[in-house]
Tab-separated table of C-alpha atoms in Angstrom:
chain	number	residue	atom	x	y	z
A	1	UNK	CA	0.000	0.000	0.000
A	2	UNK	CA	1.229	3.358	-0.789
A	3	UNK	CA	1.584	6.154	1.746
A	4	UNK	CA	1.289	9.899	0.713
A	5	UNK	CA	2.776	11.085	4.135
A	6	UNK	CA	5.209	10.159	7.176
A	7	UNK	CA	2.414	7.960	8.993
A	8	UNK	CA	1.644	4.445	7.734
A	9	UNK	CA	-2.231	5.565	8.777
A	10	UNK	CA	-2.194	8.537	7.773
A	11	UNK	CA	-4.540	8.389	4.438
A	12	UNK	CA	-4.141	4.977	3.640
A	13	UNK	CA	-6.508	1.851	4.226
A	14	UNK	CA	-3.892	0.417	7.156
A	15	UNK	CA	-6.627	0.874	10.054
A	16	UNK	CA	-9.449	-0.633	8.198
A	17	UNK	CA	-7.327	-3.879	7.059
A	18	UNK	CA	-5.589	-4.193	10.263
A	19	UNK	CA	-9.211	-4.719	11.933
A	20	UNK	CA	-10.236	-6.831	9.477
A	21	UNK	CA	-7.766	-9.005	10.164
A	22	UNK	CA	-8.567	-8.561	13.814
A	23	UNK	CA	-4.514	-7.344	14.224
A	24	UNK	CA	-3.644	-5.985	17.756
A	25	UNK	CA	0.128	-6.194	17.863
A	26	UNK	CA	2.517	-4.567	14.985
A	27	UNK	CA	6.124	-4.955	14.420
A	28	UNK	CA	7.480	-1.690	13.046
A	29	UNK	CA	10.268	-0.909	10.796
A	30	UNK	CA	11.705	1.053	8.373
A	31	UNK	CA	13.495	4.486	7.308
A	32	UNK	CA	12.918	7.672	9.144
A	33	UNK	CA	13.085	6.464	12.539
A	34	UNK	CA	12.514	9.702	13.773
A	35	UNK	CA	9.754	10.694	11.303
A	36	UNK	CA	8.036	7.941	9.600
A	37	UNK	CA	8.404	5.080	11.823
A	38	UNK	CA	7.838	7.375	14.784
A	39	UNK	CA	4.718	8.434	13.124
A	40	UNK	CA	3.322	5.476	12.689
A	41	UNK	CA	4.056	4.228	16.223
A	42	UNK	CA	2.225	7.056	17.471
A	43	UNK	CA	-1.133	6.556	15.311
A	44	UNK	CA	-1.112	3.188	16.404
A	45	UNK	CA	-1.119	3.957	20.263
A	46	UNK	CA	-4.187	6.214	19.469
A	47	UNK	CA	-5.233	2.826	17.728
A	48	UNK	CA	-4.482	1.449	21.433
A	49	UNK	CA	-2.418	-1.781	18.904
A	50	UNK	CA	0.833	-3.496	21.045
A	51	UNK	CA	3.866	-2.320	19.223
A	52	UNK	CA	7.528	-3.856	18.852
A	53	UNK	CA	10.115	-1.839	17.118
A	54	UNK	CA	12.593	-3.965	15.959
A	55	UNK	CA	15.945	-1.937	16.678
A	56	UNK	CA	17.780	-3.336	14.266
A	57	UNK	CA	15.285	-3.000	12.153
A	58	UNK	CA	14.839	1.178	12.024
A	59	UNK	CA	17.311	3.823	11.144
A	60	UNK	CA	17.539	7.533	10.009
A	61	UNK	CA	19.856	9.992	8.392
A	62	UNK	CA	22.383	9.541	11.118
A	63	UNK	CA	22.873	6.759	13.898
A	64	UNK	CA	22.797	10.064	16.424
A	65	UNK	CA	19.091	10.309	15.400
A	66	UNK	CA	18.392	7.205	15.034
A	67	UNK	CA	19.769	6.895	19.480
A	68	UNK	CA	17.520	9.616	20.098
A	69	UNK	CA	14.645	7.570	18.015
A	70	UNK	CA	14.971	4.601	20.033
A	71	UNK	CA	15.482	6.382	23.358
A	72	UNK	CA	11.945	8.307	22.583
A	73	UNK	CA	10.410	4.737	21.726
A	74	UNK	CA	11.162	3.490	24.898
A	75	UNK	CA	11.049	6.064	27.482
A	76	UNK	CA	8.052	8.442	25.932
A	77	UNK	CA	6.178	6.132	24.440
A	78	UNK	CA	6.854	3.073	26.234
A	79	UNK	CA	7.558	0.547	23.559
A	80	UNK	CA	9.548	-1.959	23.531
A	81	UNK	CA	12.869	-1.873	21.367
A	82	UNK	CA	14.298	-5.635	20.931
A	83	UNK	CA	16.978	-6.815	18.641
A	84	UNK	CA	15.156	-8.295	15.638
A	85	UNK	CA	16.607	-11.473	16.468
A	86	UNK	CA	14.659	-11.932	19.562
A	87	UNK	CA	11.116	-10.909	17.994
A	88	UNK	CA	9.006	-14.299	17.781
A	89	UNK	CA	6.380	-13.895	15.632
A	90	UNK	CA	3.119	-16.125	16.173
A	91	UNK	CA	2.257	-19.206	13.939
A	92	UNK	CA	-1.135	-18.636	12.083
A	93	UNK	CA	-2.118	-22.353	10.834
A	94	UNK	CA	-3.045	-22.468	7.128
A	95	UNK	CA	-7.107	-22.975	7.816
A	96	UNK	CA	-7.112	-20.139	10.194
A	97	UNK	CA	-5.590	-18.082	7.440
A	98	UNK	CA	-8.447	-19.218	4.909
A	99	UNK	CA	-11.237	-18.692	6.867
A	100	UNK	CA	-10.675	-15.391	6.980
């Protein structure tokens, strides 16, 4: 799905598929820590969605920003920031999957 602006929500059908698919936790990542990412994980607290940013996952212009990114994920926001390594993603069986 395309996005016109820094927010993954923002103008785009995101919200409406994520409940469709009944989705309460994301996994974030991507450029723009500071802007796009942090954007997103914003509009998807108002969405009151778990969210995991991946820190290996997320970076910016410079790895100064991209600190200050992570810091602000964790402390203001109060999201968690685990290597991507450690991120275990749930098994969705194959006829769960097609009865949706």
């Amino acid at each position: 799905m395309l996005k016109p602006k820094h927010s993954a929500f923002h103008a785009t059908p995101l919200a409406l598929l994520l409940d469709h698919l009944q989705v309460h936790k994301l996994y974030l990542a991507g450029v723009s820590s500071d802007q796009c990412v942090m954007a997103a994980v914003i509009e998807a607290r108002m969405r009151d969605m778990e969210v995991v940013v991946p820190r290996d996952l997320v970076a910016t212009q410079d790895g100064k920003r991209n600190a200050a990114a992570l810091v602000n994920f964790e402390v203001v926001h109060g999201r968690k920031t685990t290597p991507a390594s450690r991120v275990r993603l749930p098994r969705v069986h194959a006829t769960s999957a097609r009865s949706r």
